[in-house]
Coordinates of C-alpha atoms in Angstrom, one line a residue:
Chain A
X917 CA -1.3 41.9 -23.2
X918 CA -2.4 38.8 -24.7
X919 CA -1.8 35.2 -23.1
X920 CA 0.6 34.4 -26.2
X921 CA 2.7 37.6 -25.1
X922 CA 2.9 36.6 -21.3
X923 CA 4.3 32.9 -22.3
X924 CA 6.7 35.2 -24.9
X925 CA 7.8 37.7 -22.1
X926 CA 7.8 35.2 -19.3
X927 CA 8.9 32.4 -21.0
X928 CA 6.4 29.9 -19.2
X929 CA 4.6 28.0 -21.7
X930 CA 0.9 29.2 -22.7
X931 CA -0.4 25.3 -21.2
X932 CA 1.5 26.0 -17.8
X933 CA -0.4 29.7 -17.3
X934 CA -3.5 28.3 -17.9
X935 CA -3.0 25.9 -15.4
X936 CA -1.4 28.7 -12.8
X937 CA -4.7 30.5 -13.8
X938 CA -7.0 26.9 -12.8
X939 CA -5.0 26.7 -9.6
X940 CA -5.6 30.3 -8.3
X941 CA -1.9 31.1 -8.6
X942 CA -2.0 34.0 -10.9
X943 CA -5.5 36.1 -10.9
X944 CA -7.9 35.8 -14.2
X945 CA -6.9 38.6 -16.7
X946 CA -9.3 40.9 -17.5
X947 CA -12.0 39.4 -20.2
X948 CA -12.2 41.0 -23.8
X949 CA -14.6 38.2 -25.4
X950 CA -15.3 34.7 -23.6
X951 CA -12.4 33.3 -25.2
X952 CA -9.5 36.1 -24.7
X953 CA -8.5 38.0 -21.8
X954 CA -6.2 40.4 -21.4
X955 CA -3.5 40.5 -18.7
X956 CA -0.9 43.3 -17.1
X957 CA 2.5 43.8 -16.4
X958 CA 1.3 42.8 -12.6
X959 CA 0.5 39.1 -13.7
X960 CA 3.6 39.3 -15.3
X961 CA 6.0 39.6 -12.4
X962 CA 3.5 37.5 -10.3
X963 CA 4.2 34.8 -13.1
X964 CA 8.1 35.6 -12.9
X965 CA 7.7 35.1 -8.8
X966 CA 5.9 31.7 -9.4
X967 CA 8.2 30.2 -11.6
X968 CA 10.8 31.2 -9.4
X969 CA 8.7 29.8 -6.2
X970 CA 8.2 26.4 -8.3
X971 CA 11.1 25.7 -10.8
X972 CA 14.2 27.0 -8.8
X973 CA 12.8 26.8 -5.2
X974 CA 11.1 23.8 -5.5
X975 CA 7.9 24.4 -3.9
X976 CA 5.0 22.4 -4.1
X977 CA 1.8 24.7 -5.9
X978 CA 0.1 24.4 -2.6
X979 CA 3.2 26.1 -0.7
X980 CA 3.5 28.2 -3.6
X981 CA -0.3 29.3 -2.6
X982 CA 0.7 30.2 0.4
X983 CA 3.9 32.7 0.1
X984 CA 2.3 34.2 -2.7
X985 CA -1.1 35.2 -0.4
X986 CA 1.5 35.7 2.6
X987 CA 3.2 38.1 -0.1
X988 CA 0.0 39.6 -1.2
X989 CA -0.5 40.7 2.2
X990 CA 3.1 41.9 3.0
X991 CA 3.7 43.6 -0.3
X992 CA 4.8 46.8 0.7
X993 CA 7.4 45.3 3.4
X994 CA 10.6 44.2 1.6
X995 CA 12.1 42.4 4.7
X996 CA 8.7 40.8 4.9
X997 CA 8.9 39.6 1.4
X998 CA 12.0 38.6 1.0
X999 CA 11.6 36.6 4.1
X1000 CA 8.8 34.8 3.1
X1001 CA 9.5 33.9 -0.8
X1002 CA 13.4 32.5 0.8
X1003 CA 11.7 30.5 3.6
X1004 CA 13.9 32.0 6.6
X1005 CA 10.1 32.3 7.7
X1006 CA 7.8 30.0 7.9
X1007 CA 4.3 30.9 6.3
X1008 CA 2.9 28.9 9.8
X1009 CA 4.3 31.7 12.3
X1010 CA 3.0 29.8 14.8
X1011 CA 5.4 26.8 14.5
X1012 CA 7.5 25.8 17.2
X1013 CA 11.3 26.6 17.2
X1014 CA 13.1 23.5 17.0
X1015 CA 15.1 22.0 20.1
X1016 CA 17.6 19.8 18.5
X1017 CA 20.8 18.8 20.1
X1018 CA 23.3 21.4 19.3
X1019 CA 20.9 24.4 19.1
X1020 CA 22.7 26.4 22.1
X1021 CA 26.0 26.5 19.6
X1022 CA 24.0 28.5 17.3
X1023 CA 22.3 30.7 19.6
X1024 CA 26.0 31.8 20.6
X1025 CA 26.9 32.0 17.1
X1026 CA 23.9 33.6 16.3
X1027 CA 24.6 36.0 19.3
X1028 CA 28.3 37.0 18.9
X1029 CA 27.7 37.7 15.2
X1030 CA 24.7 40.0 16.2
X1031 CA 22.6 38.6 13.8
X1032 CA 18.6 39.6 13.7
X1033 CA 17.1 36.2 13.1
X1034 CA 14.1 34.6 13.1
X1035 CA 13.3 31.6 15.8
X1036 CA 12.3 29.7 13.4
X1037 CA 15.1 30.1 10.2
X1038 CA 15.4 26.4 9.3
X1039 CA 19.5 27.6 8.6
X1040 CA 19.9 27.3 12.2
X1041 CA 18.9 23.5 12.2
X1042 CA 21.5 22.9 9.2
X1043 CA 23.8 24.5 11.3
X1044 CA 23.3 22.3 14.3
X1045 CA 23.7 19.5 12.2
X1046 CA 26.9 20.2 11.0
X1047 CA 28.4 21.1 14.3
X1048 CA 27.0 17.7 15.5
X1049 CA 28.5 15.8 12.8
X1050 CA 31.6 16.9 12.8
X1051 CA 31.7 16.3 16.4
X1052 CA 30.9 12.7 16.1
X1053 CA 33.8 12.0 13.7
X1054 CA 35.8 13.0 16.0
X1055 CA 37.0 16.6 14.5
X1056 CA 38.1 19.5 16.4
X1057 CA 35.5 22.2 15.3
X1058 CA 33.3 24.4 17.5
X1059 CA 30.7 27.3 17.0
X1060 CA 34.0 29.3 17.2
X1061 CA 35.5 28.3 14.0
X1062 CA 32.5 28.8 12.1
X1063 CA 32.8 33.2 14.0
X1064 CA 35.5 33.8 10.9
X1065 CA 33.3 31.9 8.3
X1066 CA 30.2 33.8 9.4
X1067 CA 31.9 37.3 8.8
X1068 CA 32.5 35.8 4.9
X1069 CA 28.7 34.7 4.8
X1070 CA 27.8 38.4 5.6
X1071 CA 29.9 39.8 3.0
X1072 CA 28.2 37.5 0.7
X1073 CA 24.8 38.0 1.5
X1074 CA 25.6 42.2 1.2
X1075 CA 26.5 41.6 -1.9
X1076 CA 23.7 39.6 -2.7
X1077 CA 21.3 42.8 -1.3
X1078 CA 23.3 44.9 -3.7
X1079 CA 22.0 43.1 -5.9
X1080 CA 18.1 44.0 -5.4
X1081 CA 18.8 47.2 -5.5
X1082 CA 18.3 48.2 -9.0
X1083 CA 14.0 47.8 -8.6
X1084 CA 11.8 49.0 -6.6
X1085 CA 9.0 46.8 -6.9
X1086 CA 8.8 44.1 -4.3
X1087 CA 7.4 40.9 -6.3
X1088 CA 10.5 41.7 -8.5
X1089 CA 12.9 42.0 -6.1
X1090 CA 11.3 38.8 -4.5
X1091 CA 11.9 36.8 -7.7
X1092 CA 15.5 38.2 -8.1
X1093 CA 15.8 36.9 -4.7
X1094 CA 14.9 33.6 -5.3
X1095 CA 17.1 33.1 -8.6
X1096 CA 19.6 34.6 -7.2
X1097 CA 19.8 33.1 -4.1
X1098 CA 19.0 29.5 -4.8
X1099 CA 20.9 29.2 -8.4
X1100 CA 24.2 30.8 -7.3
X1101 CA 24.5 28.1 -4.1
X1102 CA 26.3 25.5 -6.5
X1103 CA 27.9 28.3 -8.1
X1104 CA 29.1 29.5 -4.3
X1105 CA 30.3 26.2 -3.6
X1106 CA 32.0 25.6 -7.0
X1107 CA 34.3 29.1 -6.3
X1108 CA 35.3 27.8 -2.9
X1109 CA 36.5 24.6 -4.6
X1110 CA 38.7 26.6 -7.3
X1111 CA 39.8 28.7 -4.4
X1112 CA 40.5 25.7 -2.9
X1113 CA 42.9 24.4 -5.8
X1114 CA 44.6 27.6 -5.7
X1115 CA 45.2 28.4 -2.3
X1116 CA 46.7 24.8 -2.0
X1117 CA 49.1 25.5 -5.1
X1118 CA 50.3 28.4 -4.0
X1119 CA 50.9 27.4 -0.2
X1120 CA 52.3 23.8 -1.2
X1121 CA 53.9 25.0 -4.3
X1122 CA 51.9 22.7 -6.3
Chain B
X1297 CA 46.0 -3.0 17.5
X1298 CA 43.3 -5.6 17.3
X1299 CA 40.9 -5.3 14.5
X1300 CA 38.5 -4.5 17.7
X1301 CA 40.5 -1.5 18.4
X1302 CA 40.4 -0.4 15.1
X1303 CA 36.8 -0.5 15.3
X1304 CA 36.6 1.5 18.2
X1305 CA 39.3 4.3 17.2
X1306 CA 37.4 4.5 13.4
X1307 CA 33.9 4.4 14.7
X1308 CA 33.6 2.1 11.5
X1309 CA 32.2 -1.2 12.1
X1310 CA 33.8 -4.6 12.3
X1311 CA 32.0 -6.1 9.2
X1312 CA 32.6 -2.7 7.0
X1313 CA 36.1 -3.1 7.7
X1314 CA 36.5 -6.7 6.8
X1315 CA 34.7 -5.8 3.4
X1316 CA 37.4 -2.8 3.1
X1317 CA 40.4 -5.5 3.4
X1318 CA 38.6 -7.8 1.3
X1319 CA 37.8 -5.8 -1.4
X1320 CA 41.3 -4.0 -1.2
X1321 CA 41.0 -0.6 0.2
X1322 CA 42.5 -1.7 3.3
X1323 CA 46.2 -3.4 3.1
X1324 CA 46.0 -7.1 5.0
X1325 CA 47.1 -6.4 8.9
X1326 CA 50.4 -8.2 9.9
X1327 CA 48.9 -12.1 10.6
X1328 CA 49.7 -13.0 14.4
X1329 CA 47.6 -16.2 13.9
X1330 CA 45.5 -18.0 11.8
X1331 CA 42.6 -15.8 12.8
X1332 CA 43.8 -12.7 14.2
X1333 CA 45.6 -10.2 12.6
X1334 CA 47.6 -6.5 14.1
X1335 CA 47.1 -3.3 13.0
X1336 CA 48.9 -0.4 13.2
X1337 CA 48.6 3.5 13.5
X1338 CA 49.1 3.5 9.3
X1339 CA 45.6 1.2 9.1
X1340 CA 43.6 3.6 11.2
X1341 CA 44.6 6.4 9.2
X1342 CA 43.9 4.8 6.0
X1343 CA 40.5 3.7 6.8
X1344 CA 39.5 7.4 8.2
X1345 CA 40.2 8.6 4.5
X1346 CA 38.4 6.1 3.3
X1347 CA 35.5 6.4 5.6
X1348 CA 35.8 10.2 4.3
X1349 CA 35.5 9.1 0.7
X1350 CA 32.9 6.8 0.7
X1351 CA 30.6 8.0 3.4
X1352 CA 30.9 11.9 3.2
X1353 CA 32.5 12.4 -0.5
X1354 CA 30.0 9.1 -1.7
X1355 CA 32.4 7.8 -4.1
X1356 CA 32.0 4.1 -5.0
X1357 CA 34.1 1.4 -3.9
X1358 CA 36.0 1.6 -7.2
X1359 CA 36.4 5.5 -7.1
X1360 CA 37.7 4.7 -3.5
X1361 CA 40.3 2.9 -4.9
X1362 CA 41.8 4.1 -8.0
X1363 CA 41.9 7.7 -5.3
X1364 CA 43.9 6.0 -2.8
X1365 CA 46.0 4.1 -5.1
X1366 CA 46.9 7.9 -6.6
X1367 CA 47.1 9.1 -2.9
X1368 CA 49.9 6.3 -1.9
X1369 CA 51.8 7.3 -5.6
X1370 CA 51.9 10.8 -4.3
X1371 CA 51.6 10.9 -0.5
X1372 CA 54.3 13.3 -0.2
X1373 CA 53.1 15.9 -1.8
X1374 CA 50.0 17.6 0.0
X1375 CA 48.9 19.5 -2.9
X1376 CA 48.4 16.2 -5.3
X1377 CA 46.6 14.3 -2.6
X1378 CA 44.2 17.2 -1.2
X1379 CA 43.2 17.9 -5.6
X1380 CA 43.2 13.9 -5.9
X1381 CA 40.7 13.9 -2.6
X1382 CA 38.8 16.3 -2.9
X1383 CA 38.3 15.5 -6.7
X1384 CA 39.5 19.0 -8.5
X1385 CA 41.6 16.9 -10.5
X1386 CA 40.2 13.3 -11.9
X1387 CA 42.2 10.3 -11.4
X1388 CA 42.4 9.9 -15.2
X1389 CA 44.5 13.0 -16.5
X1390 CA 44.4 12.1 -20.2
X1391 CA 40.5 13.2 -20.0
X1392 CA 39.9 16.3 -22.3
X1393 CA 38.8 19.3 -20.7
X1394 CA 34.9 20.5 -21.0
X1395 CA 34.4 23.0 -23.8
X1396 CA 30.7 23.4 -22.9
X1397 CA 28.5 26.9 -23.2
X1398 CA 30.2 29.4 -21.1
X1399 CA 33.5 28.5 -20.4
X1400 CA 35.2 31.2 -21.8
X1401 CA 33.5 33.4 -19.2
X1402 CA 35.2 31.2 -16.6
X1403 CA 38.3 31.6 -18.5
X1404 CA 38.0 35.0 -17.7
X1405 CA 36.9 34.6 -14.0
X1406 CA 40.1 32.5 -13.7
X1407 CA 42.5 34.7 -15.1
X1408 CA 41.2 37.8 -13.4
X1409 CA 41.2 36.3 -10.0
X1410 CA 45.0 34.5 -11.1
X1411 CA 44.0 31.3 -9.7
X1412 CA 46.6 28.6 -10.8
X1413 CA 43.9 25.7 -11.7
X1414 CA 43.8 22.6 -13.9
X1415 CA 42.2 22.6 -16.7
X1416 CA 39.8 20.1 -15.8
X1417 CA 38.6 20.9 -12.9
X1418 CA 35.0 20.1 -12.5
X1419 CA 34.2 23.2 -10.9
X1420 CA 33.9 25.3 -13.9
X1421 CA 31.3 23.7 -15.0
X1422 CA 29.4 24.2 -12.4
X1423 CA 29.9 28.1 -12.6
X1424 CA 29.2 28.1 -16.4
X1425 CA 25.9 26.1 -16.1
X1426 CA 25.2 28.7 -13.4
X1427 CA 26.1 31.7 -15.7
X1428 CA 23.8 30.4 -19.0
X1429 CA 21.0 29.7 -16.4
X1430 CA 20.7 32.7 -15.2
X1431 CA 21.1 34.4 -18.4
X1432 CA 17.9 31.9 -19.8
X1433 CA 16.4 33.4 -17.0
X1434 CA 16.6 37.3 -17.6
X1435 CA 19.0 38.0 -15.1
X1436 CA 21.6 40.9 -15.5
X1437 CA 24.1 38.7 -14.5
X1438 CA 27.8 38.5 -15.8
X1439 CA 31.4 36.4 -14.6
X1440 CA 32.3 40.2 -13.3
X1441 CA 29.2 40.5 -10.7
X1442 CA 30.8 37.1 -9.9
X1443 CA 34.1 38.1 -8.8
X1444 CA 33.4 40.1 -5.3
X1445 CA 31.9 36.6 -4.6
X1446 CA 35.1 34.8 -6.0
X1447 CA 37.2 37.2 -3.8
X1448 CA 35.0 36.1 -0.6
X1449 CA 35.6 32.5 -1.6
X1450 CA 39.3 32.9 -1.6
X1451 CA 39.3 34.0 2.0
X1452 CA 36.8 31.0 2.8
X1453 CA 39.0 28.8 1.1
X1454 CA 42.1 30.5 2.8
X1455 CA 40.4 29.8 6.0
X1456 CA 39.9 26.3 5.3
X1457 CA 43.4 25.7 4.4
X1458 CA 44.1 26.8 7.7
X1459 CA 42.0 24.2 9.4
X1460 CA 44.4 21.5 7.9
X1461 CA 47.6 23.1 9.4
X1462 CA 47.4 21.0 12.6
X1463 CA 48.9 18.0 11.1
X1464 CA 51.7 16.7 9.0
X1465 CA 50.9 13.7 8.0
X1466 CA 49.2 13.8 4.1
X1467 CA 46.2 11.0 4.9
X1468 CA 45.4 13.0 7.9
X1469 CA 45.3 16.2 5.9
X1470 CA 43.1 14.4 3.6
X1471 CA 40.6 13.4 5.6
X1472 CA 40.1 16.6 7.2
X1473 CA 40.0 18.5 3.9
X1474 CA 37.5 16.1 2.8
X1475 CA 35.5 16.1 5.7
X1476 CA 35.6 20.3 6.0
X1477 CA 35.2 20.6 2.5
X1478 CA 32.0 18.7 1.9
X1479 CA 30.0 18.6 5.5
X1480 CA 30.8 22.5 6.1
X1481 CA 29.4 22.9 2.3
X1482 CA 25.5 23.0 3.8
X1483 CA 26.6 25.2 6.6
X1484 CA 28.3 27.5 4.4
X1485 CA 24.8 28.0 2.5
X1486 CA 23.1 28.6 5.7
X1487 CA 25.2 30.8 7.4
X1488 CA 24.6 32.6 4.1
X1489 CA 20.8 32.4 4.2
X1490 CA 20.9 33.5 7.9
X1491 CA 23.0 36.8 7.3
X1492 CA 21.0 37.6 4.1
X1493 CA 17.9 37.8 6.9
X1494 CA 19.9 39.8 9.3
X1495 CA 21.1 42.1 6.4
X1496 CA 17.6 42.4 4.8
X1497 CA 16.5 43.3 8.5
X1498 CA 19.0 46.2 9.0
X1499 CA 18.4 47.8 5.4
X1500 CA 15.0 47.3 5.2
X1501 CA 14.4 48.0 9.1
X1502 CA 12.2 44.7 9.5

């Protein structure tokens, strides 16, 4: 297809591919004259991954360099991809694991849940954080209350895998990821709140 | 209780709380001279809220108010002053509701899951901005493949009710519900990132 039908399909403006092209994010097409090339459903979903990667993750292009070779390399490992374009793993594998104050809470959390993480998933900082927080204003809340709270997250995110299911190809699947992942957090959060409401109506008769 | 004592109980410092009593948050403590004033139990758990509101909700000083001058109308009723806290219901009630791109589809969430909400609350918009994003985007993505994810969010939301049962008193309530609500909200999210890993890991054998 032409340039004009990859901005049509994609819905990334024609001036932003040719600067995905100058940066080395999305491989030339192939060239029909030296003014036109042609391009393939492949740059396609690499163009859908990169907008993803940029306009709902948030990545710098330089970080966006980096997944999408890490990707490259990885493409036929789901796990692997998924992994990398959602940032549970770091593109630097040889990073350090972190040593904050209120890690060993989530390694016991981590543990009791039986959950196959990486080291280095920057979740388990937030985590910390939280537990730390609460702590220091004086709030009676452990690891343990988050145990019921964690069952709930994994419900989520198996739903969430459900909803990968319906391709096969990877770079698709990594950009449904992203979207999906990223752009239903306030959506998440929103849901509790109206829960929220709800269950307070119904238990204080409001 | 010396203002001193106050500062230690709170954690908030001496000069924030002076600026609470002068700009009115705080009700004057009973004058035992001309420089020193007593406070009492009542103080302490006034100034918690509002170190709730301003610090972890980041309302302004005005918002502050006009919510705890609502709170003190309605203190007996636990349902009024967890929606007026946590902001599910605005402080003006005369506002007309959003009629934005979408709602209907929350409409229909709503009534499906038969959640008793306002009309108002800000929430929806959140999940119909969600819903016409992802639809910009491509996504196969409706209000029903949003409802498994409601369902999970009442039980979250049943769960935090729980965490509020401890106490009777309605500022107390308040401050926890604001404090759970908001600084579990990045947790939440995380323990959601980390259990999409570990179930990406078991299906995809990573």
């Amino acid at each position: 297809m032409r340039i004009s039908e990859l901005t049509r399909r994609s819905g990334v403006p024609n001036a932003t591919i040719k600067f995905y092209l100058r940066e080395g994010l999305l491989p030339p097409g192939r060239a029909t004259s030296a003014t036109q090339a042609e391009y393939s459903e492949a740059h396609l979903r690499r163009l859908r991954l990169i907008r993803a990667l940029i306009g709902i993750r948030g990545l710098s292009v330089n970080a966006t360099r980096e997944v999408l070779n890490a990707v490259s390399e990885h493409e036929a490992d789901v796990h692997q991809v998924l992994g990398l374009v959602l940032g549970a793993r770091p593109v630097d594998k040889d990073e350090e694991p972190g040593h904050e104050p209120g890690m060993s809470d989530v390694d016991a959390l981590v543990e009791r849940m039986g959950w196959q993480l990486s080291e280095h998933a920057p979740a388990r900082s937030v985590i910390a954080e939280t537990l730390e927080t609460l702590r220091s204003l004086g709030a009676d809340f452990s690891w343990r209350t988050l145990i019921p709270y964690a069952e709930l997250a994994q419900q989520t995110a198996a739903l969430d895998l459900d909803q990968l299911k319906n391709t096969d190809d990877s770079l698709e699947q990594a950009e449904r990821a992203v979207l999906l992942t990223i752009l239903l957090e306030p959506a998440l959060l929103a849901l509790r709140r109206m829960a929220q409401e709800h269950e307070s109506a119904v238990r204080h008769g409001g």
